[in-house]
Coordinates of C-alpha atoms (C1' of nucleotides) in Angstrom, one line a residue:
Chain A
M234 CA 20.1 -6.9 -22.1
P235 CA 17.4 -4.6 -21.2
T236 CA 18.6 -3.3 -17.6
A237 CA 16.5 -1.3 -16.3
R238 CA 17.4 2.0 -16.5
D239 CA 19.6 2.3 -18.6
T240 CA 19.1 4.4 -22.4
T241 CA 22.4 3.7 -24.1
A242 CA 20.2 0.7 -24.4
K243 CA 20.4 -0.6 -28.1
S244 CA 18.4 -2.9 -30.7
D245 CA 18.1 -3.9 -34.1
S246 CA 15.6 -1.8 -34.8
A247 CA 15.8 2.3 -35.5
A248 CA 12.6 2.2 -33.4
L249 CA 13.8 1.2 -30.4
D250 CA 16.9 2.6 -30.0
A251 CA 15.3 5.8 -28.6
D252 CA 12.7 4.3 -26.0
P253 CA 15.1 1.8 -23.6
D254 CA 12.1 0.3 -21.7
A255 CA 10.3 -1.0 -26.2
A256 CA 14.3 -2.0 -26.0
A257 CA 13.5 -4.0 -23.3
A258 CA 9.6 -5.4 -23.9
H259 CA 10.5 -6.6 -27.8
F260 CA 13.9 -8.6 -25.6
W261 CA 11.0 -10.8 -23.3
E262 CA 8.6 -10.7 -26.1
M263 CA 11.6 -13.1 -28.3
R264 CA 13.0 -14.7 -25.7
L265 CA 10.3 -16.1 -24.0
S266 CA 6.7 -17.7 -25.6
P267 CA 4.5 -20.5 -24.8
D268 CA 5.6 -23.7 -27.1
M269 CA 9.1 -23.0 -24.3
L270 CA 6.8 -25.0 -22.4
D271 CA 5.1 -28.7 -22.6
E272 CA 2.0 -29.2 -20.8
G273 CA 2.9 -33.0 -22.1
Q274 CA 6.0 -32.6 -19.7
P275 CA 5.6 -34.0 -16.4
T276 CA 6.9 -31.4 -14.8
P277 CA 4.5 -28.8 -13.1
L278 CA 3.8 -25.5 -15.3
Y279 CA 5.2 -23.1 -12.5
H280 CA 8.3 -24.8 -12.3
Q281 CA 9.3 -25.1 -16.0
I282 CA 8.9 -21.4 -16.6
Y283 CA 11.0 -21.1 -13.0
M284 CA 14.2 -23.1 -15.3
V285 CA 13.1 -20.8 -18.2
M286 CA 13.6 -17.2 -16.3
R287 CA 15.9 -19.0 -14.7
S288 CA 18.5 -20.1 -17.0
V289 CA 17.9 -16.2 -18.5
I290 CA 19.3 -15.3 -15.2
E291 CA 22.1 -17.7 -15.0
Q292 CA 23.4 -16.9 -18.3
N293 CA 23.7 -13.8 -17.7
E294 CA 21.3 -12.4 -21.0
V295 CA 20.3 -10.2 -18.5
G296 CA 22.5 -8.8 -15.6
P297 CA 21.5 -7.7 -11.9
G298 CA 19.6 -5.1 -11.3
T299 CA 17.4 -6.1 -14.2
L300 CA 13.1 -5.5 -13.6
L301 CA 12.4 -8.1 -15.1
P302 CA 8.0 -8.8 -16.8
G303 CA 5.3 -7.8 -15.2
E304 CA 2.5 -10.5 -13.5
Q305 CA 0.6 -9.5 -16.3
T306 CA 3.6 -9.6 -18.9
L307 CA 4.2 -12.8 -18.0
T308 CA 1.3 -14.1 -18.2
R309 CA 0.4 -13.4 -21.9
L310 CA 3.7 -14.2 -22.7
F311 CA 4.0 -17.6 -21.8
A312 CA -0.1 -18.0 -22.3
V313 CA -0.4 -19.1 -18.4
S314 CA -2.7 -17.9 -15.7
R315 CA -1.5 -15.5 -13.4
I316 CA -1.0 -18.2 -10.0
T317 CA 1.3 -19.6 -12.2
V318 CA 3.7 -17.5 -13.1
K319 CA 3.6 -15.9 -9.1
R320 CA 4.5 -19.5 -8.4
A321 CA 7.5 -19.7 -10.3
L322 CA 8.9 -15.2 -10.0
N323 CA 8.2 -16.6 -6.2
E324 CA 10.6 -20.0 -7.0
L325 CA 13.4 -17.8 -8.1
A326 CA 12.9 -15.4 -5.0
A327 CA 13.9 -18.3 -2.6
D328 CA 16.2 -19.1 -4.0
K329 CA 17.5 -15.1 -3.9
L330 CA 17.8 -14.8 -7.4
V331 CA 14.9 -12.7 -7.6
S332 CA 13.6 -9.5 -4.9
R333 CA 10.5 -9.2 -5.4
H334 CA 8.3 -5.7 -4.1
R335 CA 5.1 -4.7 -4.2
G336 CA 4.3 -1.7 -6.2
R337 CA 8.0 -2.4 -7.8
G338 CA 8.0 -5.6 -9.6
T339 CA 10.7 -8.2 -10.5
I340 CA 14.5 -7.3 -9.8
V341 CA 17.4 -9.7 -10.9
A342 CA 19.8 -10.3 -7.3
P343 CA 23.1 -9.2 -7.5
R344 CA 25.3 -11.4 -8.9
S345 CA 27.1 -13.9 -5.3
S346 CA 30.1 -13.7 -7.4
I347 CA 32.1 -16.6 -6.6
P348 CA 34.9 -16.9 -9.0
M349 CA 34.6 -19.9 -11.4
V350 CA 37.8 -22.2 -12.0
R351 CA 38.2 -22.7 -16.4
S352 CA 39.9 -26.2 -16.1
S353 CA 41.9 -26.5 -19.2
F354 CA 44.0 -29.6 -19.5
D355 CA 46.1 -29.1 -22.1
N356 CA 47.8 -25.5 -20.2
L357 CA 47.3 -26.5 -16.4
I358 CA 50.3 -26.2 -16.0
E359 CA 49.6 -21.8 -15.4
S360 CA 46.3 -22.7 -13.9
L361 CA 48.0 -25.3 -11.8
Q362 CA 48.9 -22.7 -9.5
E363 CA 44.9 -21.2 -9.5
M364 CA 44.3 -24.3 -8.8
G365 CA 46.3 -25.4 -6.1
L366 CA 45.9 -22.1 -4.5
V367 CA 43.1 -21.2 -4.4
T368 CA 40.9 -24.3 -3.3
Q369 CA 41.7 -26.4 -0.2
I370 CA 40.6 -30.2 -0.2
E371 CA 38.8 -31.8 3.0
L372 CA 39.2 -35.9 4.0
L373 CA 35.7 -37.4 4.2
E374 CA 36.2 -40.7 3.7
V375 CA 38.7 -43.0 4.0
G376 CA 38.7 -46.8 3.8
E377 CA 38.5 -50.7 2.1
V378 CA 36.3 -52.1 -1.2
S379 CA 36.5 -54.8 -2.7
A380 CA 37.2 -54.8 -6.5
G381 CA 33.9 -56.7 -6.7
D382 CA 31.9 -54.1 -5.2
S383 CA 32.5 -52.1 -7.1
A384 CA 32.4 -51.1 -10.4
A385 CA 35.8 -49.4 -10.2
G386 CA 37.5 -53.0 -9.8
S387 CA 36.6 -53.9 -13.5
L388 CA 37.8 -50.4 -14.8
L389 CA 40.6 -50.8 -13.4
K390 CA 41.0 -54.4 -14.5
L391 CA 41.6 -56.6 -11.2
P392 CA 40.2 -59.2 -9.9
A393 CA 36.8 -59.9 -8.2
N394 CA 38.5 -61.1 -4.4
A395 CA 40.9 -58.2 -5.7
L396 CA 41.3 -54.7 -2.4
L397 CA 41.1 -51.4 -3.1
H398 CA 42.3 -47.4 -1.1
R399 CA 38.8 -45.6 -1.6
V400 CA 38.9 -42.0 -0.6
V401 CA 36.0 -39.6 -0.6
R402 CA 36.8 -36.0 -0.2
R403 CA 35.8 -32.9 -1.5
R404 CA 37.4 -29.5 -2.8
L405 CA 36.4 -25.7 -2.2
L406 CA 37.1 -22.8 -4.3
E407 CA 37.1 -19.7 -1.5
G408 CA 35.6 -21.6 1.2
Q409 CA 32.9 -22.6 -1.1
P410 CA 32.4 -26.6 -2.4
L411 CA 33.9 -27.1 -5.5
A412 CA 34.1 -30.7 -5.9
Y413 CA 33.2 -34.0 -4.5
L414 CA 35.9 -36.3 -5.6
I415 CA 36.3 -40.4 -5.6
T416 CA 39.5 -41.9 -5.5
F417 CA 40.0 -45.8 -6.2
T418 CA 43.9 -46.8 -5.8
P419 CA 44.7 -51.4 -6.4
K420 CA 46.2 -52.0 -2.2
D421 CA 49.2 -52.8 -2.7
I422 CA 50.1 -49.8 -4.6
A423 CA 48.4 -47.9 -1.6
A424 CA 49.5 -49.5 1.0
S425 CA 51.8 -47.4 2.1
F426 CA 49.4 -44.6 2.4
S427 CA 48.2 -43.5 5.7
V428 CA 45.5 -41.3 7.0
E429 CA 47.9 -38.5 7.3
D430 CA 49.8 -38.6 3.8
V431 CA 45.6 -39.0 2.5
A432 CA 44.8 -36.0 4.6
H433 CA 48.3 -33.5 3.2
K434 CA 49.9 -34.8 -0.1
T435 CA 49.1 -34.5 -3.0
F436 CA 48.4 -37.9 -4.7
L437 CA 50.4 -37.3 -7.5
A438 CA 52.9 -37.7 -5.2
L439 CA 52.4 -40.3 -2.7
L440 CA 51.7 -41.9 -5.9
E441 CA 55.6 -41.5 -7.7
R442 CA 56.3 -42.7 -4.0
A443 CA 55.0 -46.1 -4.8
G444 CA 57.1 -46.6 -7.3
A445 CA 53.4 -46.5 -9.9
A446 CA 54.6 -43.4 -11.5
P447 CA 51.5 -42.0 -13.4
H448 CA 52.7 -41.9 -17.6
E449 CA 49.1 -42.1 -19.0
A450 CA 45.4 -40.7 -18.4
E451 CA 42.5 -41.1 -20.3
Q452 CA 38.7 -39.5 -19.7
W453 CA 35.1 -39.5 -20.1
I454 CA 33.3 -36.6 -19.4
T455 CA 30.1 -36.2 -18.7
A456 CA 26.5 -35.1 -17.2
V457 CA 25.6 -36.4 -14.2
A458 CA 22.5 -35.7 -11.5
A459 CA 23.5 -34.7 -8.2
E460 CA 22.3 -38.0 -5.9
P461 CA 21.9 -37.5 -2.2
Q462 CA 25.0 -37.2 -0.3
M463 CA 27.6 -35.7 -2.8
A464 CA 24.7 -32.9 -3.2
A465 CA 24.8 -32.7 0.6
A466 CA 28.3 -32.0 0.1
L467 CA 28.4 -30.0 -2.9
D468 CA 25.4 -26.9 -1.3
V469 CA 22.8 -27.5 -4.6
S470 CA 19.7 -29.8 -4.0
V471 CA 19.5 -33.1 -5.4
S472 CA 19.4 -34.1 -9.1
A473 CA 20.9 -30.3 -9.6
P474 CA 23.3 -31.5 -12.4
L475 CA 26.7 -32.2 -12.4
L476 CA 29.5 -32.6 -14.3
K477 CA 31.7 -36.0 -14.0
I478 CA 34.9 -36.3 -14.7
E479 CA 36.0 -40.3 -14.9
R480 CA 39.4 -40.4 -14.7
I481 CA 42.2 -43.3 -15.0
M482 CA 45.9 -43.5 -14.7
R483 CA 48.4 -45.2 -16.5
D484 CA 51.6 -46.3 -15.2
A485 CA 54.3 -46.0 -18.3
S486 CA 53.5 -50.3 -18.0
G487 CA 50.1 -49.7 -19.2
R488 CA 49.1 -51.1 -15.2
P489 CA 46.6 -49.0 -14.3
V490 CA 47.6 -47.2 -11.1
Q491 CA 44.5 -44.9 -10.6
L492 CA 40.9 -44.7 -11.0
S493 CA 39.6 -41.4 -9.9
L494 CA 35.3 -40.6 -9.4
G495 CA 34.8 -36.0 -10.2
Y496 CA 31.8 -34.4 -8.7
Y497 CA 31.9 -30.9 -9.8
R498 CA 29.7 -27.6 -9.9
P499 CA 28.8 -26.6 -13.1
D500 CA 28.4 -22.8 -12.2
R501 CA 31.9 -22.8 -10.8
F502 CA 33.7 -25.7 -12.9
Q503 CA 34.2 -26.0 -16.8
Y504 CA 36.7 -28.2 -18.3
H505 CA 38.3 -25.8 -20.9
V506 CA 39.3 -26.9 -25.3
R507 CA 41.9 -24.5 -26.4
N508 CA 43.9 -24.4 -29.8
V509 CA 41.7 -27.5 -30.9
T510 CA 44.4 -28.0 -34.1
L511 CA 43.1 -28.7 -37.5
R512 CA 42.6 -32.1 -37.8
E513 CA 41.2 -32.2 -34.9
Q514 CA 39.2 -29.1 -35.3
R515 CA 37.5 -30.6 -38.6
G516 CA 36.3 -33.4 -36.7
A517 CA 34.7 -31.2 -33.8
A518 CA 33.8 -29.3 -36.8
L519 CA 31.5 -32.1 -37.3
A520 CA 30.7 -33.8 -34.1
A521 CA 29.1 -30.1 -34.1
E522 CA 26.7 -30.5 -37.0
Chain B
M6 CA 22.4 -58.1 -13.1
P7 CA 19.6 -60.8 -12.8
T8 CA 18.1 -62.9 -14.9
A9 CA 15.1 -64.7 -14.7
R10 CA 15.8 -68.6 -15.2
D11 CA 19.8 -67.6 -14.8
T12 CA 21.4 -70.4 -12.7
T13 CA 24.8 -68.7 -13.5
A14 CA 24.3 -66.2 -11.7
K15 CA 27.3 -64.5 -9.1
S16 CA 27.1 -62.0 -6.5
D17 CA 29.2 -60.9 -3.7
S18 CA 27.7 -63.5 -0.6
A19 CA 28.7 -67.1 -1.1
A20 CA 25.1 -67.9 0.5
L21 CA 23.4 -65.7 -2.6
D22 CA 25.0 -68.1 -5.2
A23 CA 23.2 -71.1 -4.6
D24 CA 19.5 -69.4 -4.8
P25 CA 19.2 -67.0 -7.8
D26 CA 16.2 -65.5 -7.1
A27 CA 17.3 -65.2 -4.0
A28 CA 20.5 -63.5 -5.2
A29 CA 18.1 -61.6 -7.6
A30 CA 15.7 -60.5 -4.7
H31 CA 19.3 -58.8 -2.7
F32 CA 19.6 -57.2 -6.1
W33 CA 17.5 -55.1 -6.9
E34 CA 17.0 -54.6 -2.4
M35 CA 20.8 -52.9 -2.9
R36 CA 19.7 -51.4 -5.9
L37 CA 15.9 -49.1 -4.3
S38 CA 15.5 -47.6 -1.9
P39 CA 13.6 -44.7 -0.8
D40 CA 16.3 -42.1 -0.9
M41 CA 16.1 -42.3 -4.7
L42 CA 12.7 -40.4 -4.4
D43 CA 12.5 -37.2 -3.1
E44 CA 9.0 -35.9 -2.0
G45 CA 10.6 -32.2 -2.8
Q46 CA 10.9 -31.8 -6.4
P47 CA 8.2 -31.1 -8.3
T48 CA 8.2 -33.9 -10.6
P49 CA 5.2 -36.6 -9.5
L50 CA 7.0 -39.3 -7.4
Y51 CA 5.2 -42.3 -10.6
H52 CA 7.7 -40.6 -13.0
Q53 CA 10.4 -40.7 -10.8
I54 CA 10.4 -44.2 -10.3
Y55 CA 9.4 -45.0 -13.9
M56 CA 13.3 -42.2 -14.6
V57 CA 15.1 -44.8 -11.8
M58 CA 13.6 -47.9 -13.1
R59 CA 13.9 -46.6 -16.8
S60 CA 17.5 -45.4 -15.7
V61 CA 18.7 -49.8 -14.3
I62 CA 17.2 -50.9 -17.9
E63 CA 19.0 -48.6 -20.0
Q64 CA 22.6 -49.3 -18.2
N65 CA 21.9 -52.1 -19.2
E66 CA 22.0 -53.6 -15.6
V67 CA 19.1 -56.0 -16.4
G68 CA 18.9 -57.9 -19.1
P69 CA 16.2 -58.4 -21.7
G70 CA 13.7 -61.6 -20.6
T71 CA 14.2 -59.9 -16.5
L72 CA 11.2 -60.2 -14.4
L73 CA 11.0 -56.7 -12.1
P74 CA 10.1 -57.6 -8.5
G75 CA 6.3 -57.1 -8.2
E76 CA 4.4 -54.2 -7.1
Q77 CA 3.9 -55.0 -3.6
T78 CA 7.9 -56.0 -4.0
L79 CA 8.4 -52.1 -4.7
T80 CA 5.8 -50.7 -3.1
R81 CA 7.9 -51.9 -0.2
L82 CA 10.9 -50.6 -1.5
F83 CA 10.0 -47.6 -2.5
A84 CA 8.3 -46.8 0.3
V85 CA 5.3 -45.2 -1.3
S86 CA 1.4 -47.1 -2.6
R87 CA 0.1 -49.5 -4.3
I88 CA -1.0 -47.7 -7.3
T89 CA 2.1 -44.9 -8.0
V90 CA 4.6 -47.6 -8.3
K91 CA 2.2 -49.0 -11.2
R92 CA 1.6 -46.0 -12.9
A93 CA 5.6 -45.8 -12.7
L94 CA 5.8 -49.3 -14.4
N95 CA 3.0 -49.1 -17.1
E96 CA 4.1 -45.9 -18.2
L97 CA 7.9 -48.0 -18.6
A98 CA 5.3 -50.3 -20.8
A99 CA 3.9 -47.4 -22.6
D100 CA 7.2 -47.1 -23.2
K101 CA 8.2 -50.7 -24.7
L102 CA 10.8 -50.9 -22.3
V103 CA 8.8 -54.0 -20.6
S104 CA 5.8 -56.1 -20.9
R105 CA 3.3 -56.6 -18.8
H106 CA 1.1 -59.8 -18.0
R107 CA -1.6 -60.3 -15.8
G108 CA 0.0 -63.0 -14.0
R109 CA 3.1 -62.9 -15.0
G110 CA 4.3 -60.8 -13.8
T111 CA 6.6 -57.0 -16.1
I112 CA 9.7 -58.3 -17.7
V113 CA 12.5 -56.4 -19.6
A114 CA 11.6 -56.2 -23.6
P115 CA 13.9 -56.8 -26.2
R116 CA 17.1 -54.3 -26.3
S117 CA 17.1 -51.9 -29.1
S118 CA 20.1 -51.3 -28.0
I119 CA 21.0 -47.3 -29.0
P120 CA 24.8 -47.6 -29.6
M121 CA 26.4 -44.3 -26.9
V122 CA 28.7 -42.5 -28.7
R123 CA 32.1 -41.2 -27.7
S124 CA 33.3 -38.7 -29.0
S125 CA 37.6 -38.0 -28.7
F126 CA 38.5 -34.8 -29.7
D127 CA 41.6 -36.5 -30.7
N128 CA 41.1 -39.2 -33.1
L129 CA 38.6 -37.7 -34.3
I130 CA 38.9 -38.3 -37.9
E131 CA 38.2 -42.4 -37.5
S132 CA 35.1 -41.7 -34.7
L133 CA 33.6 -38.8 -38.4
Q134 CA 32.0 -41.8 -40.2
E135 CA 30.6 -43.3 -36.9
M136 CA 29.1 -39.9 -35.9
G137 CA 28.2 -38.5 -39.5
L138 CA 27.3 -41.6 -40.8
V139 CA 25.1 -43.5 -38.0
T140 CA 23.3 -40.1 -36.8
Q141 CA 20.7 -37.9 -38.4
I142 CA 20.1 -34.4 -38.3
E143 CA 16.7 -32.9 -38.0
L144 CA 16.0 -29.1 -39.1
L145 CA 14.6 -27.3 -36.8
E146 CA 14.1 -23.5 -36.8
V147 CA 16.5 -21.1 -39.3
G148 CA 16.0 -17.9 -38.2
E149 CA 17.9 -14.3 -37.5
V150 CA 18.7 -12.7 -33.9
S151 CA 20.3 -9.0 -33.2
A152 CA 23.9 -9.7 -31.4
G153 CA 22.5 -7.0 -28.9
D154 CA 19.1 -9.4 -28.0
S155 CA 21.5 -12.5 -28.0
A156 CA 24.6 -13.4 -25.9
A157 CA 26.0 -14.5 -29.1
G158 CA 26.6 -11.7 -29.9
S159 CA 29.7 -10.2 -26.9
L160 CA 30.6 -13.9 -27.2
L161 CA 30.8 -13.3 -31.3
K162 CA 32.3 -10.2 -31.0
L163 CA 30.4 -8.1 -33.2
P164 CA 28.5 -5.1 -32.2
A165 CA 25.1 -4.8 -31.3
N166 CA 22.9 -3.5 -34.3
A167 CA 24.5 -6.9 -36.4
L168 CA 22.6 -9.7 -37.5
L169 CA 23.1 -13.4 -36.7
H170 CA 22.3 -16.5 -38.3
R171 CA 20.1 -18.8 -36.2
V172 CA 20.1 -22.7 -36.4
V173 CA 18.3 -25.0 -34.0
R174 CA 18.7 -29.0 -34.4
R175 CA 18.5 -32.1 -33.5
R176 CA 20.9 -35.3 -34.0
L177 CA 19.5 -38.5 -34.0
L178 CA 22.2 -41.5 -33.0
E179 CA 19.6 -44.6 -33.9
G180 CA 16.6 -42.3 -34.9
Q181 CA 16.2 -41.7 -30.6
P182 CA 17.3 -37.6 -29.7
L183 CA 21.5 -36.9 -29.3
A184 CA 21.7 -33.0 -29.3
Y185 CA 20.4 -30.4 -28.6
L186 CA 22.4 -27.8 -31.2
I187 CA 22.1 -23.9 -31.5
T188 CA 24.9 -22.8 -34.3
F189 CA 25.3 -18.8 -34.6
T190 CA 26.9 -17.5 -37.2
P191 CA 27.5 -14.3 -38.0
K192 CA 25.0 -12.5 -41.0
D193 CA 28.0 -11.5 -43.7
I194 CA 29.0 -15.0 -43.7
A195 CA 25.8 -16.8 -43.3
A196 CA 24.5 -14.6 -46.3
S197 CA 24.9 -17.6 -48.9
F198 CA 23.5 -20.3 -46.2
S199 CA 20.0 -21.6 -47.7
V200 CA 17.4 -23.4 -46.0
E201 CA 18.6 -26.3 -48.3
D202 CA 22.1 -26.2 -47.9
V203 CA 21.4 -25.9 -44.0
A204 CA 19.4 -28.7 -43.8
H205 CA 22.3 -30.7 -45.6
K206 CA 25.6 -30.1 -46.0
T207 CA 27.8 -29.8 -43.0
F208 CA 28.5 -25.9 -41.5
L209 CA 32.2 -26.5 -42.2
A210 CA 31.7 -27.2 -45.6
L211 CA 29.1 -24.0 -45.9
L212 CA 31.6 -21.5 -44.0
E213 CA 34.7 -22.9 -46.2
R214 CA 32.8 -21.9 -49.3
A215 CA 31.4 -18.9 -47.8
G216 CA 35.8 -18.0 -47.5
A217 CA 35.4 -18.8 -43.5
A218 CA 37.2 -21.4 -43.0
P219 CA 38.0 -22.2 -39.1
H220 CA 41.1 -22.4 -38.2
E221 CA 41.3 -22.7 -34.4
A222 CA 38.6 -23.8 -32.0
E223 CA 38.5 -22.9 -28.5
Q224 CA 35.3 -25.0 -26.3
W225 CA 33.9 -25.2 -22.8
I226 CA 32.1 -28.0 -21.5
T227 CA 29.7 -28.6 -18.4
A228 CA 26.6 -29.4 -17.1
V229 CA 23.2 -27.8 -17.3
A230 CA 19.4 -29.3 -16.4
A231 CA 17.5 -28.4 -19.4
E232 CA 14.8 -26.3 -20.0
P233 CA 11.4 -27.3 -21.2
Q234 CA 12.2 -27.1 -24.6
M235 CA 15.2 -29.3 -25.3
A236 CA 13.9 -31.0 -22.6
A237 CA 10.8 -32.6 -25.6
A238 CA 12.9 -32.3 -28.7
L239 CA 15.5 -35.1 -26.6
D240 CA 13.1 -37.3 -24.4
V241 CA 14.1 -36.2 -21.3
S242 CA 11.9 -34.8 -18.4
V243 CA 12.7 -31.4 -17.1
S244 CA 15.3 -30.6 -15.5
A245 CA 17.5 -33.5 -16.4
P246 CA 21.0 -33.1 -17.0
L247 CA 22.3 -32.3 -20.2
L248 CA 26.4 -32.0 -21.0
K249 CA 26.8 -29.0 -22.7
I250 CA 29.6 -28.1 -25.0
E251 CA 29.9 -24.0 -26.2
R252 CA 32.6 -23.7 -28.7
I253 CA 34.4 -21.1 -30.8
M254 CA 35.7 -21.5 -33.9
R255 CA 37.8 -18.8 -35.1
D256 CA 39.2 -18.0 -39.1
A257 CA 43.1 -17.7 -40.1
S258 CA 42.9 -14.3 -38.8
G259 CA 41.7 -14.7 -35.6
R260 CA 38.1 -13.6 -36.6
P261 CA 35.4 -15.3 -34.9
V262 CA 33.1 -17.5 -37.8
Q263 CA 31.1 -19.9 -35.8
L264 CA 29.7 -20.2 -32.4
S265 CA 27.4 -23.4 -31.6
L266 CA 26.0 -24.5 -28.2
G267 CA 25.7 -28.1 -27.7
Y268 CA 23.4 -30.2 -25.7
Y269 CA 23.8 -33.4 -25.2
R270 CA 21.8 -37.0 -23.7
P271 CA 24.7 -38.2 -20.9
D272 CA 23.4 -41.4 -22.2
R273 CA 24.0 -41.8 -25.7
F274 CA 27.6 -39.6 -25.5
Q275 CA 30.8 -38.6 -23.1
Y276 CA 33.6 -37.0 -24.4
H277 CA 36.6 -38.4 -24.3
V278 CA 39.9 -37.8 -24.0
R279 CA 42.3 -40.4 -24.1
N280 CA 46.1 -40.0 -23.8
V281 CA 46.8 -37.3 -22.2
T282 CA 51.3 -36.4 -21.7
L283 CA 52.9 -36.6 -18.8
R284 CA 53.3 -33.1 -18.5
E285 CA 49.5 -32.2 -19.2
Q286 CA 48.2 -35.0 -17.0
R287 CA 50.7 -33.3 -13.9
G288 CA 48.1 -31.2 -14.0
A289 CA 45.1 -33.2 -15.0
A290 CA 46.3 -35.3 -11.5
L291 CA 46.5 -31.9 -9.5
A292 CA 43.4 -31.0 -10.6
A293 CA 41.5 -33.9 -8.6
E294 CA 43.8 -33.7 -5.3
Chain C
dC219 C1' -1.3 17.0 -1.3
dA220 C1' -4.0 13.6 -3.5
dC221 C1' -5.6 11.3 -8.0
dT222 C1' -3.4 7.3 -10.7
dA223 C1' -1.5 4.1 -12.7
dT224 C1' 1.5 -0.5 -12.0
dT225 C1' 2.4 -4.0 -9.5
dT226 C1' 2.9 -8.2 -6.1
dG227 C1' -0.4 -10.1 -1.8
dT228 C1' -3.8 -12.5 -0.6
dC229 C1' -8.5 -14.8 -1.1
dC230 C1' -12.5 -17.6 -3.6
dG231 C1' -14.0 -20.8 -6.1
dT232 C1' -13.3 -24.9 -9.9
dA233 C1' -11.1 -28.7 -12.0
dT234 C1' -8.2 -31.8 -13.1
dG235 C1' -4.1 -34.2 -11.3
dT236 C1' -1.6 -36.5 -7.7
dA237 C1' -1.0 -39.7 -3.9
dT238 C1' -2.4 -42.1 0.1
dG239 C1' -5.7 -46.2 2.8
Chain D
dT206 C1' -12.4 -49.6 -7.3
dC207 C1' -14.0 -46.3 -4.0
dA208 C1' -13.2 -42.1 -1.1
dT209 C1' -10.0 -38.6 0.3
dA210 C1' -6.7 -35.5 0.9
dC211 C1' -3.0 -32.4 -1.2
dA212 C1' -1.0 -29.7 -5.1
dT213 C1' -1.9 -28.0 -10.2
dA214 C1' -3.8 -24.4 -12.7
dC215 C1' -7.4 -21.7 -14.0
dG216 C1' -10.1 -16.8 -13.5
dG217 C1' -11.9 -13.2 -11.1
dA218 C1' -12.1 -9.9 -7.3
dC219 C1' -9.5 -6.9 -3.8
dA220 C1' -6.7 -4.7 -1.2
dA221 C1' -1.4 -3.4 -0.8
dA222 C1' 2.7 -0.6 -1.3
dT223 C1' 5.5 2.1 -5.1
dA224 C1' 6.2 6.0 -8.7
dG225 C1' 5.2 8.9 -11.0
dT226 C1' 2.0 13.5 -12.0

DNA sequence: CACTATTTGTCCGTATGTATG
DNA sequence: TCATACATACGGACAAATAGT
C-alpha cells in the first residue's frame, strides 16, 4: 500500500525498503497487467481499466492521498494507448474517486466515510441498537397485489386469487440510502395494518399484534444488478451490484406470514457470519475449495 | 411462461386465456421494455439486449421450444433498430441458447439445465457431496506475494515482510463456471503445499496435515461488480453482479491460517440461511424493518 | 530567477466498432 | 445491402501547469 510520501513504506525486497517511490512502483507493477483486460469482452477497454482502478481504491489497497501512476506508466502497464488510460482516469475523477491536476498527477480522493453496517444474524441483539437507532425508515409505497401477479404469491404458498399487502420502504443510514425493502404479507394477516402503523411501527410488532408472531425464518442471499427504480432510491447507477436478501418468516404452525425482499448497497451493508462451529466450518471450508 | 403451441397457457387476464398467442404477446409486452436498456452505459446495446434475453431463458421464464418474438416486434419492444436486435439474437444463437431459421423464427433451444447450488452453512454436511462431487476445480495460478503488497496481509495480521501463498482457482458446476476463488495462506503453513497438492487435495486436508487445522471461521458476504479478469473466468460480462464471500479461518489458538475470497455467479449460487431461531430472528426482522 | 523533467490537457488523423434509417 | 453518424482506440504532437534543481 504505497502512500505518496511515506518514507516508512515497507516491502518484501530489502532494496525497495530504502526507496518508497520504488516500492510504490513495485506495487503497481505487481498489481496491474495487460491480462487483466479482455479484448473479447464487449465492454470498452477504458471501462475495464476504470473497473480495475476503482476496485483498487475501494478495496483500500491504496489510501487517500496516494499518487497513482502517470498516464505514461499506465499506458505501459496495461499495454493500451494513452487516450484510453486517460479516459479511464477521467471517469474515476468524474466519480470523485480521484482528483487530477496538470503537472501534479492523479491522486486518490479522501474517503466519503459513511459508516458501514455489518449485520450479523447470530448476535444481532447487540447490533440491534446500532441498526435500529442510527438508521431511519422512509415509507415509499403501500398497496395490494394479487398473489397470481407476483412471484411472492407462490413463495407464500397462496392461491392465485389471494391478496397480498405490499409495502415498499427505504432505509437510511446517517441520512444516506442503505436499503430498498419490499414486504409482502397475506391480506388476512395484514388486514389490521394501517398506513400509520406501517410507517411508524415495526413489522415484528404488527405481526405479533395480528396473532401471527414469526417463529422461524429462512433466507436466501444473492447479488443482483440494480434496476432503475431501486437505483434511483439507493442513489447508485443502474446495474450497480446490490446485495439481495430474500426472507420468508413462518409462524409456529409453519404457515408463511411474511416475505421480504431487501436490496442493500454493498458499500454500506455486509452480511456477517462468525463463530462458524467445526461441523459447519468443515462444510464452509469445502465450499471454498 | 408462454410455449409455442400450448393451449393450456394461463394468464392473469381472463380475456387472454382463450388465445395462447395473445397470451404470449402479452407476456413479452410486460416483460420487455426500453427502460431495461441504458444508453448511458458503456456496454453496447446489442449486448444489453442479449443479457436480458439470456436471463429470460436461463431463469426458465420461457421453456425450450418457445418461439421468441420476431425481430420487428423486438425492435418495437426495445425501441432500437432491427440490426441491433438481430445481433443480440445471433449472439444467443452462437451460444446455442436459441436456434434461428429463416421463415420459422427464433426458438429457445433445449435446456442444458445447469442446476443452482444452494450453499447453506448450517447443514452443509449433506450438501457437501452435492458441492464436492458435482463440481470440478481448475487451478489457475499458484504463487507467492508479499504481505505488504496485498490487503490480505493485514487481514491475516502478518508483518509486511511476511510471505503469503496465493492460489487462484475456478470452480465449475456441470462444466459451467460457478466461482472464482483466491486463497491466501501464510507461507510457514503453506510451506509443504506442492502444486500437485493444491490441484488435487482440499485445502482443509492440507491445513490439517500442516498442523493448522481450522477451528473457527468468520465470513463477510457482499456484492461486487465483476472485474475483467474474473468476468472472463466466470463467463459473465464486466460489471455483472457477483456474490463475494470473504472468509478468515483460524486455528484453535486463534491464529489466522487462511483467507479466502470467493466470487460466485448469483445465477448458480445462493447463500442459504434457514431455521433462524427466535432470538436471532427478532434481530433479523428488525434489520428488515 | 530561469531551466528542466514530469504530468495532464488538447488536438490531429486514421481505423474499426456500434447503431440508425 | 448501403450510406451515415457517432463511439472507441491507436499513434503522434504540442501546450500548459507543477515541482525540483
